[in-house]
PDB file of C-alpha atoms in Angstrom:
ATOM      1  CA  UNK A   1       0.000   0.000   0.000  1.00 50.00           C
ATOM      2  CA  UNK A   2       2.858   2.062  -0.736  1.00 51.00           C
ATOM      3  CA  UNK A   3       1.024   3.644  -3.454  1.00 53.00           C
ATOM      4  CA  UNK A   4      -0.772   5.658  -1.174  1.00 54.00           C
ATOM      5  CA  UNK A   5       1.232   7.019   1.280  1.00 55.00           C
ATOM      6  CA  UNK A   6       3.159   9.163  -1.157  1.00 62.00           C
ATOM      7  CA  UNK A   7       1.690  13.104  -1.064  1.00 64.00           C
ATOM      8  CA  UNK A   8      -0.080  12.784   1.924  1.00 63.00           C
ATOM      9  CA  UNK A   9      -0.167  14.598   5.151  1.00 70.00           C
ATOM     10  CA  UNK A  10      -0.400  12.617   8.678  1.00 72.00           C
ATOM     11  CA  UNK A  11      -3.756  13.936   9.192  1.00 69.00           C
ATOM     12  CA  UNK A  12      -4.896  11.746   5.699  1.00 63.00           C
ATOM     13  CA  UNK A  13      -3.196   8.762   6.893  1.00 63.00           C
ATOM     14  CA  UNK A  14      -4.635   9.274  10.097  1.00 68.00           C
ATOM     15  CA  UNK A  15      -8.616   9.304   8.390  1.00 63.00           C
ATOM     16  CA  UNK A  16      -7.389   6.158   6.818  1.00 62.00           C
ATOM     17  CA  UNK A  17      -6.463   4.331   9.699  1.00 66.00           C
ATOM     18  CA  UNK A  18      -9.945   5.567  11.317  1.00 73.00           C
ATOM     19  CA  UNK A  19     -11.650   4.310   8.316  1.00 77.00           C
ATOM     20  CA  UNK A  20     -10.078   0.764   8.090  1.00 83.00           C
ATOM     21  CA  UNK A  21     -13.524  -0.596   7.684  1.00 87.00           C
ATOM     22  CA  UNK A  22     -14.608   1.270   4.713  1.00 87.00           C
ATOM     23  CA  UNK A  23     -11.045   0.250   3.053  1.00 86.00           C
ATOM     24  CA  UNK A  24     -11.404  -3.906   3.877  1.00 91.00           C
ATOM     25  CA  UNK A  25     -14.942  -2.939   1.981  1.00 92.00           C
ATOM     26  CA  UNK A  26     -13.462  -1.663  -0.500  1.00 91.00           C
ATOM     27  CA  UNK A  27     -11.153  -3.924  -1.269  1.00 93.00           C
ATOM     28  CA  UNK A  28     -13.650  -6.271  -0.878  1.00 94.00           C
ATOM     29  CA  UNK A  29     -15.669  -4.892  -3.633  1.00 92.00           C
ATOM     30  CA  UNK A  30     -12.464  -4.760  -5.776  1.00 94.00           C
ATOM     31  CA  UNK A  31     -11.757  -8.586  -5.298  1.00 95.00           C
ATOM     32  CA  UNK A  32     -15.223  -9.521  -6.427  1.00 94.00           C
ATOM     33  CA  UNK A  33     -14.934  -7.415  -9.636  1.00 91.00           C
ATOM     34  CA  UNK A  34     -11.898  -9.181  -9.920  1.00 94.00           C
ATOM     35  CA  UNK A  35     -13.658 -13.256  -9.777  1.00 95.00           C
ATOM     36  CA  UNK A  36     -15.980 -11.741 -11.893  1.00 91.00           C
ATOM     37  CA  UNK A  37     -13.585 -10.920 -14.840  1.00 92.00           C
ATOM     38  CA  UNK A  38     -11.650 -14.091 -14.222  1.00 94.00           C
ATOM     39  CA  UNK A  39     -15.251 -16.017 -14.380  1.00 93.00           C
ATOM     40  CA  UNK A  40     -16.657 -13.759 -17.515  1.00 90.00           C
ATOM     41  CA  UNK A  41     -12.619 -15.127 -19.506  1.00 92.00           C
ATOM     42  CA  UNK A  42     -12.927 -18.479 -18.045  1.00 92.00           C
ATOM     43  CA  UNK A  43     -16.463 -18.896 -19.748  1.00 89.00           C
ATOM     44  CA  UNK A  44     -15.325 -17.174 -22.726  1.00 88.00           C
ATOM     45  CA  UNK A  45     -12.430 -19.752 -22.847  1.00 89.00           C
ATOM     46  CA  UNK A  46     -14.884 -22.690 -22.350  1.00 87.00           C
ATOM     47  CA  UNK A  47     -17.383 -21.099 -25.333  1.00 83.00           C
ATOM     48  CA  UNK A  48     -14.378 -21.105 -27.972  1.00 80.00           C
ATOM     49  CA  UNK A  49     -12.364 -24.468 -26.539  1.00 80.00           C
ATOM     50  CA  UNK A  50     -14.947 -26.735 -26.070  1.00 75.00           C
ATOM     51  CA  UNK A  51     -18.221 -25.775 -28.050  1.00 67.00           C
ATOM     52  CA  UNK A  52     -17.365 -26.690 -31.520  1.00 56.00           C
ATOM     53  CA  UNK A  53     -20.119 -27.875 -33.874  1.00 53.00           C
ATOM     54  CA  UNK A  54     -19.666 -31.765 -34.418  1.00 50.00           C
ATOM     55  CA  UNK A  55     -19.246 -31.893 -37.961  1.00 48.00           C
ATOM     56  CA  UNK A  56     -21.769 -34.213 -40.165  1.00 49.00           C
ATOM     57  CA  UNK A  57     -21.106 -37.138 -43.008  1.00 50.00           C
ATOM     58  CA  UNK A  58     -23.650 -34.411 -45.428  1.00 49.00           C
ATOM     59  CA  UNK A  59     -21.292 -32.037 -47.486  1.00 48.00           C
ATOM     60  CA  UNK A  60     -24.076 -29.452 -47.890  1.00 51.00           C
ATOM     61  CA  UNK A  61     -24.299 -28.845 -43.976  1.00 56.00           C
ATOM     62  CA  UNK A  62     -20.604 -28.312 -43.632  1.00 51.00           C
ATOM     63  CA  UNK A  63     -20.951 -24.582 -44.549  1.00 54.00           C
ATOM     64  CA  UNK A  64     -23.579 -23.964 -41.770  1.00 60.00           C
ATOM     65  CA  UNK A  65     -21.127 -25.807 -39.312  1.00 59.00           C
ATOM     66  CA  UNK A  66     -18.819 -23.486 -40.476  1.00 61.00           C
ATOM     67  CA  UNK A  67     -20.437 -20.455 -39.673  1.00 66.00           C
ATOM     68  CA  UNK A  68     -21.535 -21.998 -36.168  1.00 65.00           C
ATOM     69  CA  UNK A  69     -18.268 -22.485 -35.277  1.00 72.00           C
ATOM     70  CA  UNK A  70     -16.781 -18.916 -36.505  1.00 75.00           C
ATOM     71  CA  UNK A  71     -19.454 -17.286 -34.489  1.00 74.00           C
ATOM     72  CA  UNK A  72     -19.057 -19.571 -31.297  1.00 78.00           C
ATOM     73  CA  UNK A  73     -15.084 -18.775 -31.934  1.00 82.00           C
ATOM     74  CA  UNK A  74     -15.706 -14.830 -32.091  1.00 84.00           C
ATOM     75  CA  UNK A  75     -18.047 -14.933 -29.184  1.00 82.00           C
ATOM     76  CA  UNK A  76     -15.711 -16.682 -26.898  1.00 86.00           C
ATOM     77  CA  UNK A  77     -12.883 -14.367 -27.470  1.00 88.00           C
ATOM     78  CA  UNK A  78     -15.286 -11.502 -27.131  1.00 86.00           C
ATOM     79  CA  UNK A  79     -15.751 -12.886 -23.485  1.00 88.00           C
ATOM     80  CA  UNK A  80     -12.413 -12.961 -22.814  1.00 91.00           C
ATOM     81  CA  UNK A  81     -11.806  -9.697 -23.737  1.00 92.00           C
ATOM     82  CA  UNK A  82     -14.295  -8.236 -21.900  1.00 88.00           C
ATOM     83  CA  UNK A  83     -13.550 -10.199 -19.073  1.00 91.00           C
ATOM     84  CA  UNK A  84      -9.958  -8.694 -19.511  1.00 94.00           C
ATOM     85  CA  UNK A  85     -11.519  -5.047 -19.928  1.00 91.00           C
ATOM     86  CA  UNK A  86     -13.472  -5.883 -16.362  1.00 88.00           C
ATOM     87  CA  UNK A  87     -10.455  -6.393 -14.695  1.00 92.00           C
ATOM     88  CA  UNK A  88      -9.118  -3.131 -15.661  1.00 93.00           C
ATOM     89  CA  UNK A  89     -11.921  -1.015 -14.702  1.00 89.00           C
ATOM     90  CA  UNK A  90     -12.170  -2.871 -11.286  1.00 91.00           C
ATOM     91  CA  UNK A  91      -8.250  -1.781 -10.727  1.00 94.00           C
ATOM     92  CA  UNK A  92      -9.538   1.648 -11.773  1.00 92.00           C
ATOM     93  CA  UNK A  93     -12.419   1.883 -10.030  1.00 90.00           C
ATOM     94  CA  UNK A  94     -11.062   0.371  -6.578  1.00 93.00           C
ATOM     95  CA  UNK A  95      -7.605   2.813  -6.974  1.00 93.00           C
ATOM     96  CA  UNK A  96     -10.021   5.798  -7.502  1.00 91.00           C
ATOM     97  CA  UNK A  97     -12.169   4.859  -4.438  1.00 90.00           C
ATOM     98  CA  UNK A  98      -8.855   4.145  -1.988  1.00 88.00           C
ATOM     99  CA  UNK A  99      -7.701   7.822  -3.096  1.00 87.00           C
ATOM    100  CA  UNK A 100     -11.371   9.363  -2.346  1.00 88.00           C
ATOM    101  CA  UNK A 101     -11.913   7.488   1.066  1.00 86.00           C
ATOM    102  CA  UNK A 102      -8.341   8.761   2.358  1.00 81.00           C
ATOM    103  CA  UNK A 103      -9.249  12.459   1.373  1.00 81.00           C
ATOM    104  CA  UNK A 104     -12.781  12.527   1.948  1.00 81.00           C
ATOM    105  CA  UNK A 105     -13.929  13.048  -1.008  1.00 87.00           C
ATOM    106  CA  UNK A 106     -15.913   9.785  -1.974  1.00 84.00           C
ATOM    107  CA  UNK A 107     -18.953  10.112  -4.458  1.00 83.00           C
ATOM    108  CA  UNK A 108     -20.682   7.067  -5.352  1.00 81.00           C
ATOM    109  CA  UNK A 109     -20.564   6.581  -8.881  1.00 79.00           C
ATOM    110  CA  UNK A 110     -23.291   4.269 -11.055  1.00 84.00           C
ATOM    111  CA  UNK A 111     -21.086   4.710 -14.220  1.00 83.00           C
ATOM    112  CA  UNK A 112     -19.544   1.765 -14.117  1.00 74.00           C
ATOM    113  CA  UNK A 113     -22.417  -0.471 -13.113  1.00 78.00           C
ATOM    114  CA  UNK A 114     -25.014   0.602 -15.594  1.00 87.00           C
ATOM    115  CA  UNK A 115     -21.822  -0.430 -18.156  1.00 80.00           C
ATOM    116  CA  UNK A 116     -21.447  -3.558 -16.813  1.00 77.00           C
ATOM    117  CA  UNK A 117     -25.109  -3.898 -16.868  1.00 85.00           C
ATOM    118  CA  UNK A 118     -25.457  -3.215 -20.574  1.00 87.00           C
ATOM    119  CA  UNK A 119     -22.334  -4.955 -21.506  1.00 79.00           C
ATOM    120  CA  UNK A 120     -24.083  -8.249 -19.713  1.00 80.00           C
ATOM    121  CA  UNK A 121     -27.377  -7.443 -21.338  1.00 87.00           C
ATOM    122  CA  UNK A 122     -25.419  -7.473 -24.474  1.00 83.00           C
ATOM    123  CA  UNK A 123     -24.329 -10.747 -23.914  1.00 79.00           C
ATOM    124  CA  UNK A 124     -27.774 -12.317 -22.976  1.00 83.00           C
ATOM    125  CA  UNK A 125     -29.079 -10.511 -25.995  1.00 87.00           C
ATOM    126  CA  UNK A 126     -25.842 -12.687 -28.351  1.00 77.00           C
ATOM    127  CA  UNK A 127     -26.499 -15.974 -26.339  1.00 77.00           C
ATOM    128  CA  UNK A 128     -30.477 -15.241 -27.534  1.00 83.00           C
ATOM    129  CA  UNK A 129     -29.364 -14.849 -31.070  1.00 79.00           C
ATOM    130  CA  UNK A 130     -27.567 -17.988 -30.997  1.00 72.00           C
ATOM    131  CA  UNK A 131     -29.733 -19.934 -29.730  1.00 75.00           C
ATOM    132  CA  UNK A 132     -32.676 -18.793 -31.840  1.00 78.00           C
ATOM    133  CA  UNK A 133     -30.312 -18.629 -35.622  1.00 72.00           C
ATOM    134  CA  UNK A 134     -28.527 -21.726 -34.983  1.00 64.00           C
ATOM    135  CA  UNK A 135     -30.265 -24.728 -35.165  1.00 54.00           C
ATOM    136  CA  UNK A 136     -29.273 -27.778 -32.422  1.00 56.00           C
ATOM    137  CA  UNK A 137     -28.848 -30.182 -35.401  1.00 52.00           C
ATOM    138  CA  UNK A 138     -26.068 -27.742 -36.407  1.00 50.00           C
ATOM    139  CA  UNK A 139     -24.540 -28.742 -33.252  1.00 48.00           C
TER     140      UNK A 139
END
């Protein structure tokens, strides 16, 4: 916790030490966002490792098995990604907050929740789409 002691006055440090309980929540918070990005990449790793279409003895159907594969393949490294990019803004986020609690300045912010909440929505929405263009005897 180095980071933070640079720049700031005993007093600060002081309002930290009184406010221990707010910081363990904190961190708390930021080790949750954290299980969450590692679970969001773990299921996108899952999606494009281990849910490829089985292919078929019928030439014609190889195209659509094809197509069900590239779009299980793009949506698993989509996960990943954004499981990477919710690791990043939960560093952000919980470096922002440990800064605001030791000066007094903390202001919730709902930012960063209504984007998670769209970028999950997002993903229901995908899932949806698969499930309703691809047939299961493309599978």
């Amino acid at each position: 916790m180095a980071l933070f002691k640079r720049g700031f006055t005993e007093e600060i440090l002081e309002a930290r030490v009184k406010n221990r309980r707010t910081h363990m929540a904190n961190e708390r918070t930021f080790l949750a966002w954290i299980r969450t990005s590692i679970g969001i990449m773990a299921f996108g790793f899952v999606i494009e490792k281990f849910l490829v279409p089985i292919g078929k003895d019928n030439i014609q159907d190889f195209h659509n098995i094809f197509e069900a594969h590239r779009f299980i393949g793009l949506l698993g490294v989509f996960l990943v990604l954004l499981g990477a990019a919710t690791g990043l803004l939960a560093t952000f986020r919980f470096i922002r907050t440990e800064k605001e609690i030791m000066q007094n300045t903390y202001h919730p912010s709902i930012i960063a929740d209504i984007l998670i909440a769209i970028i999950l929505g997002s993903i229901g929405i995908l899932f949806v789409i698969y499930l309703i263009f691809i047939e299961p005897t493309q599978l």
